[in-house]
mmCIF file of C-alpha atoms and ligand atoms in Angstrom:
data_model
loop_
_atom_site.group_PDB
_atom_site.id
_atom_site.type_symbol
_atom_site.label_atom_id
_atom_site.label_comp_id
_atom_site.label_asym_id
_atom_site.label_seq_id
_atom_site.Cartn_x
_atom_site.Cartn_y
_atom_site.Cartn_z
ATOM 1 C CA MET A 1109 11.391 -9.575 -25.768
ATOM 2 C CA SER A 1110 9.447 -9.057 -23.087
ATOM 3 C CA THR A 1111 5.725 -9.229 -23.655
ATOM 4 C CA TYR A 1112 5.044 -6.247 -20.986
ATOM 5 C CA LYS A 1113 7.241 -3.496 -20.744
ATOM 6 C CA ASN A 1114 5.388 -1.158 -17.606
ATOM 7 C CA ILE A 1115 3.401 -2.708 -15.525
ATOM 8 C CA VAL A 1116 2.133 -1.996 -12.066
ATOM 9 C CA ILE A 1117 1.624 -3.808 -8.975
ATOM 10 C CA LEU A 1118 -0.739 -2.558 -6.532
ATOM 11 C CA THR A 1119 -0.758 -3.794 -3.646
ATOM 12 C CA GLY A 1120 -3.537 -3.985 0.332
ATOM 13 C CA ALA A 1121 -3.342 -5.462 3.080
ATOM 14 C CA GLY A 1122 -3.694 -9.069 2.069
ATOM 15 C CA ILE A 1123 0.435 -9.234 0.572
ATOM 16 C CA SER A 1124 1.844 -8.455 4.356
ATOM 17 C CA ALA A 1125 -1.070 -11.027 5.741
ATOM 18 C CA GLU A 1126 2.083 -13.905 5.775
ATOM 19 C CA SER A 1127 3.813 -11.645 7.328
ATOM 20 C CA GLY A 1128 1.405 -11.994 10.363
ATOM 21 C CA LEU A 1129 -0.026 -9.034 9.870
ATOM 22 C CA ALA A 1130 -3.794 -7.940 10.139
ATOM 23 C CA THR A 1131 -5.815 -6.798 7.254
ATOM 24 C CA PHE A 1132 -8.554 -4.455 8.090
ATOM 25 C CA ARG A 1133 -10.831 -6.435 6.944
ATOM 26 C CA ALA A 1134 -10.249 -9.814 8.866
ATOM 27 C CA SER A 1135 -10.099 -8.051 11.663
ATOM 28 C CA ASN A 1136 -13.754 -6.820 11.022
ATOM 29 C CA GLY A 1137 -12.770 -2.977 10.186
ATOM 30 C CA LEU A 1138 -10.965 -2.348 13.608
ATOM 31 C CA TRP A 1139 -6.682 -1.896 13.664
ATOM 32 C CA ASN A 1140 -5.900 -3.408 16.587
ATOM 33 C CA ASN A 1141 -9.288 -3.312 18.562
ATOM 34 C CA HIS A 1142 -10.099 0.571 17.228
ATOM 35 C CA LYS A 1143 -12.795 1.716 16.003
ATOM 36 C CA VAL A 1144 -11.354 2.993 12.479
ATOM 37 C CA GLU A 1145 -12.177 6.329 12.313
ATOM 38 C CA ASP A 1146 -11.120 7.568 16.186
ATOM 39 C CA VAL A 1147 -7.548 6.747 15.075
ATOM 40 C CA ALA A 1148 -7.557 7.084 10.480
ATOM 41 C CA THR A 1149 -10.112 9.252 10.425
ATOM 42 C CA ILE A 1150 -7.671 13.359 9.648
ATOM 43 C CA GLU A 1151 -10.803 14.781 12.055
ATOM 44 C CA ALA A 1152 -9.881 11.982 14.562
ATOM 45 C CA PHE A 1153 -6.585 13.807 14.646
ATOM 46 C CA GLU A 1154 -7.875 16.935 15.006
ATOM 47 C CA ARG A 1155 -10.185 15.619 17.560
ATOM 48 C CA ASN A 1156 -7.390 13.742 19.819
ATOM 49 C CA PRO A 1157 -3.968 13.530 18.283
ATOM 50 C CA ALA A 1158 -2.384 11.358 21.612
ATOM 51 C CA TYR A 1159 -4.819 8.754 20.851
ATOM 52 C CA VAL A 1160 -4.090 9.111 17.606
ATOM 53 C CA HIS A 1161 -0.066 8.981 17.774
ATOM 54 C CA GLU A 1162 -0.987 5.825 20.846
ATOM 55 C CA PHE A 1163 -2.324 4.325 17.910
ATOM 56 C CA TYR A 1164 0.267 4.819 14.773
ATOM 57 C CA ASN A 1165 3.051 4.367 17.776
ATOM 58 C CA GLU A 1166 2.128 0.587 19.105
ATOM 59 C CA LEU A 1167 0.702 0.187 15.459
ATOM 60 C CA LYS A 1168 4.595 1.354 14.696
ATOM 61 C CA LYS A 1169 5.966 -1.540 16.717
ATOM 62 C CA GLU A 1170 4.208 -3.974 14.872
ATOM 63 C CA LEU A 1171 5.497 -3.751 11.938
ATOM 64 C CA VAL A 1172 8.800 -3.277 12.715
ATOM 65 C CA LYS A 1173 9.211 -7.083 13.602
ATOM 66 C CA ALA A 1174 7.374 -7.934 10.497
ATOM 67 C CA LYS A 1175 9.287 -10.017 7.896
ATOM 68 C CA PRO A 1176 8.950 -10.213 4.107
ATOM 69 C CA ASN A 1177 6.835 -12.303 3.074
ATOM 70 C CA LYS A 1178 8.070 -15.218 -0.810
ATOM 71 C CA ALA A 1179 5.240 -12.454 -2.306
ATOM 72 C CA HIS A 1180 7.020 -9.838 -1.834
ATOM 73 C CA LEU A 1181 10.388 -11.480 -2.398
ATOM 74 C CA ALA A 1182 8.437 -12.164 -5.545
ATOM 75 C CA ILE A 1183 8.113 -9.045 -6.499
ATOM 76 C CA THR A 1184 12.399 -8.441 -6.144
ATOM 77 C CA ARG A 1185 12.526 -11.264 -8.277
ATOM 78 C CA LEU A 1186 10.855 -10.134 -11.488
ATOM 79 C CA GLN A 1187 12.078 -7.138 -11.191
ATOM 80 C CA LYS A 1188 15.824 -8.452 -12.208
ATOM 81 C CA GLU A 1189 14.868 -10.669 -14.216
ATOM 82 C CA TYR A 1190 12.271 -9.596 -16.187
ATOM 83 C CA ASP A 1191 12.643 -7.147 -18.607
ATOM 84 C CA ALA A 1192 10.240 -4.303 -17.890
ATOM 85 C CA ASN A 1193 9.943 -0.993 -16.160
ATOM 86 C CA ILE A 1194 8.115 -2.758 -12.571
ATOM 87 C CA SER A 1195 6.345 0.138 -10.312
ATOM 88 C CA VAL A 1196 5.266 -1.275 -6.929
ATOM 89 C CA VAL A 1197 2.017 1.391 -5.503
ATOM 90 C CA THR A 1198 1.013 0.106 -2.526
ATOM 91 C CA GLN A 1199 -1.551 0.855 0.585
ATOM 92 C CA ASN A 1200 0.565 -1.150 3.215
ATOM 93 C CA VAL A 1201 2.218 1.661 5.530
ATOM 94 C CA ASP A 1202 4.530 -1.764 5.928
ATOM 95 C CA THR A 1203 7.331 -1.331 4.797
ATOM 96 C CA LEU A 1204 8.421 -5.223 3.891
ATOM 97 C CA HIS A 1205 8.614 -3.719 0.064
ATOM 98 C CA GLU A 1206 11.907 -2.362 1.511
ATOM 99 C CA LYS A 1207 13.047 -5.015 3.821
ATOM 100 C CA ALA A 1208 11.802 -7.311 0.683
ATOM 101 C CA GLY A 1209 14.275 -5.370 -1.744
ATOM 102 C CA ASN A 1210 11.564 -3.919 -3.872
ATOM 103 C CA GLN A 1211 12.220 -0.792 -6.064
ATOM 104 C CA ASN A 1212 9.941 1.905 -7.314
ATOM 105 C CA ILE A 1213 7.652 1.788 -4.355
ATOM 106 C CA TYR A 1214 5.043 4.315 -4.210
ATOM 107 C CA HIS A 1215 2.950 4.269 -0.848
ATOM 108 C CA ILE A 1216 0.026 6.425 -2.113
ATOM 109 C CA HIS A 1217 -1.466 6.051 1.758
ATOM 110 C CA GLY A 1218 1.740 7.385 3.607
ATOM 111 C CA GLN A 1219 4.444 4.490 5.911
ATOM 112 C CA ILE A 1220 4.349 3.938 9.416
ATOM 113 C CA ASN A 1221 8.742 4.942 10.213
ATOM 114 C CA GLN A 1222 8.130 9.109 8.391
ATOM 115 C CA ALA A 1223 6.384 11.755 10.405
ATOM 116 C CA VAL A 1224 5.260 15.436 8.826
ATOM 117 C CA CYS A 1225 5.954 18.339 10.189
ATOM 118 C CA LEU A 1226 2.376 20.685 9.943
ATOM 119 C CA ASN A 1227 4.150 23.458 10.422
ATOM 120 C CA CYS A 1228 7.166 23.537 7.762
ATOM 121 C CA GLY A 1229 6.230 20.744 5.734
ATOM 122 C CA ARG A 1230 8.817 18.574 6.177
ATOM 123 C CA ILE A 1231 8.887 14.209 6.011
ATOM 124 C CA LEU A 1232 11.263 13.025 8.331
ATOM 125 C CA GLU A 1233 11.734 9.669 8.949
ATOM 126 C CA THR A 1234 10.520 8.500 12.379
ATOM 127 C CA PHE A 1235 11.567 5.630 14.063
ATOM 128 C CA GLY A 1236 10.711 5.796 18.325
ATOM 129 C CA ASP A 1237 7.761 7.015 18.942
ATOM 130 C CA ILE A 1238 6.147 10.491 18.050
ATOM 131 C CA ASP A 1239 3.633 12.475 20.272
ATOM 132 C CA THR A 1240 1.921 15.947 20.629
ATOM 133 C CA GLU A 1241 5.473 17.043 22.377
ATOM 134 C CA THR A 1242 7.844 16.275 20.255
ATOM 135 C CA VAL A 1243 9.985 18.730 18.045
ATOM 136 C CA CYS A 1244 9.935 19.303 14.685
ATOM 137 C CA PRO A 1245 14.185 18.544 14.336
ATOM 138 C CA HIS A 1246 13.736 21.208 11.288
ATOM 139 C CA CYS A 1247 11.727 23.901 11.935
ATOM 140 C CA HIS A 1248 12.489 24.156 16.073
ATOM 141 C CA ILE A 1249 8.266 23.499 16.522
ATOM 142 C CA ALA A 1250 6.746 21.094 18.877
ATOM 143 C CA GLY A 1251 3.713 19.471 18.755
ATOM 144 C CA MET A 1252 3.145 19.756 14.957
ATOM 145 C CA MET A 1253 4.154 16.259 13.929
ATOM 146 C CA LYS A 1254 2.036 13.744 12.009
ATOM 147 C CA PRO A 1255 2.704 10.043 11.341
ATOM 148 C CA ASN A 1256 2.956 10.161 7.722
ATOM 149 C CA ILE A 1257 -0.188 8.593 7.047
ATOM 150 C CA VAL A 1258 -3.108 9.164 5.545
ATOM 151 C CA PHE A 1259 -6.281 9.800 6.463
ATOM 152 C CA PHE A 1260 -9.623 8.806 5.470
ATOM 153 C CA GLY A 1261 -10.102 12.259 4.097
ATOM 154 C CA GLU A 1262 -7.582 12.792 2.821
ATOM 155 C CA ASN A 1263 -5.379 13.237 -0.437
ATOM 156 C CA LEU A 1264 -3.297 10.846 -1.030
ATOM 157 C CA LEU A 1265 0.746 10.436 -2.009
ATOM 158 C CA CYS A 1266 2.396 10.655 -4.929
ATOM 159 C CA MET A 1267 -0.670 10.529 -7.221
ATOM 160 C CA ASP A 1268 0.911 12.129 -10.217
ATOM 161 C CA LYS A 1269 4.069 10.182 -10.911
ATOM 162 C CA VAL A 1270 0.989 7.383 -10.412
ATOM 163 C CA ASP A 1271 -1.451 8.510 -13.175
ATOM 164 C CA ARG A 1272 1.403 8.557 -15.034
ATOM 165 C CA LEU A 1273 2.260 5.091 -14.020
ATOM 166 C CA LEU A 1274 -1.385 3.634 -14.886
ATOM 167 C CA SER A 1275 -1.451 5.738 -17.862
ATOM 168 C CA GLU A 1276 1.091 4.265 -19.859
ATOM 169 C CA CYS A 1277 0.517 0.344 -18.096
ATOM 170 C CA ASP A 1278 0.168 -2.863 -20.433
ATOM 171 C CA LEU A 1279 -0.118 -5.176 -16.789
ATOM 172 C CA PHE A 1280 -1.288 -4.787 -13.710
ATOM 173 C CA LEU A 1281 -2.161 -7.009 -10.538
ATOM 174 C CA SER A 1282 -3.740 -6.441 -7.642
ATOM 175 C CA ILE A 1283 -2.916 -8.439 -4.762
ATOM 176 C CA GLY A 1284 -3.647 -8.876 -1.457
ATOM 177 C CA THR A 1285 -6.276 -6.352 -1.604
ATOM 178 C CA SER A 1286 -10.081 -5.989 -1.148
ATOM 179 C CA GLY A 1287 -11.292 -2.793 -3.572
ATOM 180 C CA VAL A 1288 -12.581 -0.921 -0.654
ATOM 181 C CA VAL A 1289 -10.853 2.032 -0.302
ATOM 182 C CA PHE A 1290 -10.828 4.933 -2.984
ATOM 183 C CA PRO A 1291 -9.243 6.188 -5.327
ATOM 184 C CA ALA A 1292 -6.839 3.502 -5.324
ATOM 185 C CA ALA A 1293 -9.974 1.026 -6.084
ATOM 186 C CA SER A 1294 -10.333 2.399 -9.280
ATOM 187 C CA PHE A 1295 -6.934 2.177 -10.088
ATOM 188 C CA VAL A 1296 -7.598 -1.135 -11.973
ATOM 189 C CA GLN A 1297 -10.173 0.606 -14.154
ATOM 190 C CA ILE A 1298 -8.031 3.582 -14.793
ATOM 191 C CA ALA A 1299 -5.513 0.358 -16.627
ATOM 192 C CA LYS A 1300 -8.123 -1.846 -18.144
ATOM 193 C CA TYR A 1301 -9.302 1.741 -19.620
ATOM 194 C CA ASN A 1302 -5.765 2.100 -20.918
ATOM 195 C CA ASN A 1303 -6.119 -1.808 -22.537
ATOM 196 C CA ALA A 1304 -3.566 -3.145 -19.715
ATOM 197 C CA LYS A 1305 -4.410 -7.018 -18.578
ATOM 198 C CA THR A 1306 -5.182 -7.377 -15.619
ATOM 199 C CA TYR A 1307 -5.098 -9.667 -12.759
ATOM 200 C CA GLU A 1308 -6.181 -10.269 -8.908
ATOM 201 C CA PHE A 1309 -3.958 -12.147 -6.610
ATOM 202 C CA ASN A 1310 -6.745 -12.724 -3.494
ATOM 203 C CA LEU A 1311 -7.882 -15.559 -1.588
ATOM 204 C CA GLU A 1312 -11.420 -15.060 -2.968
ATOM 205 C CA PRO A 1313 -13.473 -12.240 -5.194
ATOM 206 C CA THR A 1314 -13.638 -9.110 -4.669
ATOM 207 C CA SER A 1315 -15.781 -5.886 -5.329
ATOM 208 C CA ASN A 1316 -13.688 -5.612 -8.669
ATOM 209 C CA ASN A 1317 -13.997 -8.588 -9.407
ATOM 210 C CA TYR A 1318 -16.144 -6.865 -12.585
ATOM 211 C CA PHE A 1319 -12.944 -5.152 -13.599
ATOM 212 C CA PHE A 1320 -10.015 -8.260 -14.283
ATOM 213 C CA ASP A 1321 -9.285 -10.537 -17.308
ATOM 214 C CA HIS A 1322 -8.060 -13.029 -14.792
ATOM 215 C CA HIS A 1323 -8.540 -13.971 -10.591
ATOM 216 C CA ILE A 1324 -6.032 -15.756 -9.154
ATOM 217 C CA TYR A 1325 -7.235 -17.201 -5.961
ATOM 218 C CA GLY A 1326 -4.499 -18.010 -2.604
ATOM 219 C CA PRO A 1327 -2.754 -17.065 -0.613
ATOM 220 C CA ALA A 1328 -0.203 -14.682 -2.143
ATOM 221 C CA GLY A 1329 2.366 -16.185 -0.588
ATOM 222 C CA THR A 1330 2.097 -19.365 -3.203
ATOM 223 C CA THR A 1331 0.296 -17.411 -6.097
ATOM 224 C CA LEU A 1332 2.709 -14.732 -7.249
ATOM 225 C CA PRO A 1333 6.143 -17.075 -6.597
ATOM 226 C CA ALA A 1334 4.592 -19.398 -9.163
ATOM 227 C CA PHE A 1335 2.902 -16.740 -11.403
ATOM 228 C CA VAL A 1336 6.177 -14.532 -11.707
ATOM 229 C CA ASP A 1337 7.267 -17.961 -12.558
ATOM 230 C CA GLU A 1338 6.026 -18.487 -15.198
ATOM 231 C CA MET A 1339 6.846 -14.740 -16.123
ATOM 232 C CA ILE A 1340 10.454 -15.052 -15.948
ATOM 233 C CA LYS A 1341 9.465 -17.696 -17.952
ATOM 234 C CA ASN A 1342 7.955 -17.320 -21.424
ATOM 235 C CA LYS A 1343 9.244 -13.859 -20.877
HETATM 236 C C1 BV8 B 1482 -9.576 10.706 -0.848
HETATM 237 C C2 BV8 B 1482 -3.848 4.868 6.238
HETATM 238 C C3 BV8 B 1482 -9.894 12.473 -2.032
HETATM 239 C C4 BV8 B 1482 -4.177 4.372 7.805
HETATM 240 C C5 BV8 B 1482 -5.902 3.961 4.906
HETATM 241 C C6 BV8 B 1482 -14.203 7.731 -3.917
HETATM 242 C C7 BV8 B 1482 -13.426 8.270 -3.913
HETATM 243 C C8 BV8 B 1482 -12.877 9.464 -3.486
HETATM 244 C C9 BV8 B 1482 -12.262 8.800 -2.104
HETATM 245 C C10 BV8 B 1482 -13.600 8.274 -1.865
HETATM 246 C C11 BV8 B 1482 -14.577 7.537 -2.490
HETATM 247 N N1 BV8 B 1482 -15.306 6.993 -1.566
HETATM 248 C C12 BV8 B 1482 -15.126 7.010 -0.393
HETATM 249 C C13 BV8 B 1482 -14.584 7.507 0.321
HETATM 250 C C14 BV8 B 1482 -13.783 8.338 0.929
HETATM 251 C C15 BV8 B 1482 -12.404 7.102 1.264
HETATM 252 C C16 BV8 B 1482 -12.383 6.322 1.166
HETATM 253 O O1 BV8 B 1482 -12.279 5.268 0.069
HETATM 254 N N2 BV8 B 1482 -13.786 5.448 1.942
HETATM 255 C C17 BV8 B 1482 -14.239 4.134 1.787
HETATM 256 C C18 BV8 B 1482 -14.072 2.985 3.202
HETATM 257 C C19 BV8 B 1482 -15.648 3.414 1.511
HETATM 258 N N3 BV8 B 1482 -11.112 7.836 0.629
HETATM 259 C C20 BV8 B 1482 -10.480 8.673 1.696
HETATM 260 O O2 BV8 B 1482 -10.489 9.437 2.329
HETATM 261 C C21 BV8 B 1482 -8.738 8.504 1.021
HETATM 262 N N4 BV8 B 1482 -8.579 9.568 0.359
HETATM 263 O O3 BV8 B 1482 -10.232 10.138 -1.518
HETATM 264 O O4 BV8 B 1482 -8.963 11.775 -0.427
HETATM 265 C C22 BV8 B 1482 -10.630 13.305 -1.157
HETATM 266 C C23 BV8 B 1482 -10.516 14.111 0.159
HETATM 267 C C24 BV8 B 1482 -11.788 14.497 0.807
HETATM 268 C C25 BV8 B 1482 -12.519 14.630 1.022
HETATM 269 C C26 BV8 B 1482 -12.660 12.984 0.423
HETATM 270 C C27 BV8 B 1482 -11.537 12.537 -1.050
HETATM 271 C C28 BV8 B 1482 -7.498 8.389 1.655
HETATM 272 C C29 BV8 B 1482 -7.983 6.523 1.813
HETATM 273 C C30 BV8 B 1482 -6.575 6.162 2.513
HETATM 274 C C31 BV8 B 1482 -6.585 6.103 4.264
HETATM 275 N N5 BV8 B 1482 -6.094 5.643 4.202
HETATM 276 N N6 BV8 B 1482 -4.487 3.833 5.326
HETATM 277 C C32 BV8 B 1482 -3.925 2.672 7.978
HETATM 278 O O5 BV8 B 1482 -3.700 2.128 7.102
HETATM 279 O O6 BV8 B 1482 -3.253 2.795 8.996
HETATM 280 S S1 BV8 B 1482 -6.773 2.425 4.512
HETATM 281 C C33 BV8 B 1482 -6.657 1.554 4.365
HETATM 282 O O7 BV8 B 1482 -7.113 0.819 3.386
HETATM 283 C C34 BV8 B 1482 -5.463 0.745 4.528
HETATM 284 O O8 BV8 B 1482 -4.251 1.602 3.622
HETATM 285 C C35 BV8 B 1482 -5.494 -0.489 4.319
HETATM 286 O O9 BV8 B 1482 -4.719 -1.621 3.189
HETATM 287 C C36 BV8 B 1482 -6.630 -0.385 3.298
HETATM 288 C C37 BV8 B 1482 -8.028 -1.130 3.528
HETATM 289 O O10 BV8 B 1482 -7.838 -2.093 2.547
HETATM 290 P P1 BV8 B 1482 -6.536 -3.716 1.816
HETATM 291 O O11 BV8 B 1482 -5.081 -3.468 1.810
HETATM 292 O O12 BV8 B 1482 -7.687 -3.546 0.695
HETATM 293 O O13 BV8 B 1482 -6.957 -3.916 3.449
HETATM 294 P P2 BV8 B 1482 -8.251 -5.292 3.510
HETATM 295 O O14 BV8 B 1482 -8.117 -5.532 4.654
HETATM 296 O O15 BV8 B 1482 -9.568 -4.323 2.984
HETATM 297 O O16 BV8 B 1482 -8.422 -6.468 2.149
HETATM 298 C C38 BV8 B 1482 -6.902 -7.288 2.348
HETATM 299 C C39 BV8 B 1482 -6.994 -8.312 0.693
HETATM 300 O O17 BV8 B 1482 -6.204 -9.529 1.513
HETATM 301 C C40 BV8 B 1482 -8.854 -8.809 1.687
HETATM 302 O O18 BV8 B 1482 -9.431 -9.151 -0.172
HETATM 303 C C41 BV8 B 1482 -7.889 -10.594 1.891
HETATM 304 O O19 BV8 B 1482 -9.314 -11.341 1.063
HETATM 305 C C42 BV8 B 1482 -7.054 -10.517 1.740
HETATM 306 N N7 BV8 B 1482 -6.647 -11.448 2.266
HETATM 307 C C43 BV8 B 1482 -5.954 -12.063 2.865
HETATM 308 N N8 BV8 B 1482 -4.424 -12.738 2.879
HETATM 309 C C44 BV8 B 1482 -4.455 -13.036 1.920
HETATM 310 C C45 BV8 B 1482 -4.549 -12.069 0.895
HETATM 311 N N9 BV8 B 1482 -4.724 -12.154 -0.645
HETATM 312 C C46 BV8 B 1482 -3.721 -12.844 -0.621
HETATM 313 N N10 BV8 B 1482 -2.869 -13.482 0.313
HETATM 314 C C47 BV8 B 1482 -3.477 -13.769 1.110
HETATM 315 N N11 BV8 B 1482 -2.777 -14.499 1.930
#
C-alpha cells in the first residue's frame, strides 16, 4: 500500500541542465544570446515571424541531440515501481521526458518538435525547420505555421487536465524550476491548498521557497534518484 496515490512532478529547465541544455536563468534571461522578448513573446512572433522561426529551428537542432539524464530516468523508475498515478507537468519544450520513457507527460509550455497551423488549428510533428513559407499539410495554406511553443502572453496548454491533477494530488515534486514564470509558479500553492506534501528539488532556494514542506538541494541527477530509491524502499 503506497503512501501516496496521486503524484504531480513539475519540471523546469533545471532538470535538463545535466543533459547539457542551457537554463533560462543561468544565461541571464537569454536563450542562445537572444533577448526573451525578441523571441519568446507572441508580439515578437507577430512582429518578425522569420526571426522567431530561425531561433526555434536552431534551438530544435540543439534539443534533438540532447539525451535524458539520471533525473529523467528516475521518474521512469518511479512510474514503473511505485503504485500511484504519477504525472509529469513540464515547462520544458525539450522531449527528454519522452526519451527517458516517462509517461503521462503534459507540456504546458508546448514542445519543440511540434508546430501549429494558425489557419486550421491542427498540430503536427515537425522534425525539420519550419518558416514563413511552410505549407500546412492539412489545409495546404502556406505561411501560417507557428512553433507549438507557448510564448509569454499566450495561454498554457493542457491546463484543464493539469488543474484536475493539482486538485487531486497528495504529493507535489518541483524539480529544477526557479518559480518565476506564471502560472506554473503558482502550482505549488494549489497543491498545498489541497493538502499535498510539497518538495522542492533545486540547487538553491527559489522565490517559491516558502510554499514547500521540504527542500532537497543539489543537482537533480543526484538528488532525485536517491529520493526515488527511498520512496520505493518505503512504499
Ligand atoms: C499566461 C516557452 C495567461 C518558450 C515559456 C501572473 C499570472 C499569470 C501570468 C503572469 C503573471 N505574471 C506575469 C505573467 C505573464 C507571464 C510571466 O509569468 N512572466 C514572468 C516572466 C513574470 N506568463 C505568461 O505569459 C504565461 N501565459 O499566463 O497566459 C495570460 C495571457 C495573456 C496575458 C497575461 C496572461 C506563459 C508563460 C510561458 C512562457 N513560455 N517557454 C521557450 O521555452 O522557448 S517559459 C520559459 O520559462 C521556459 O518554459 C522555461 O522553462 C521557463 C523558465 O523557467 P524555469 O524552467 O524555471 O527555468 P529557469 O532557468 O528560470 O530556472 C532553472 C532552475 O533550475 C533554477 O532555479 C536553477 O537553480 C535550477 N537548476 C539548474 N540546474 C539544476 C537545477 N536544479 C536541479 N538540478 C540541476 N542540475
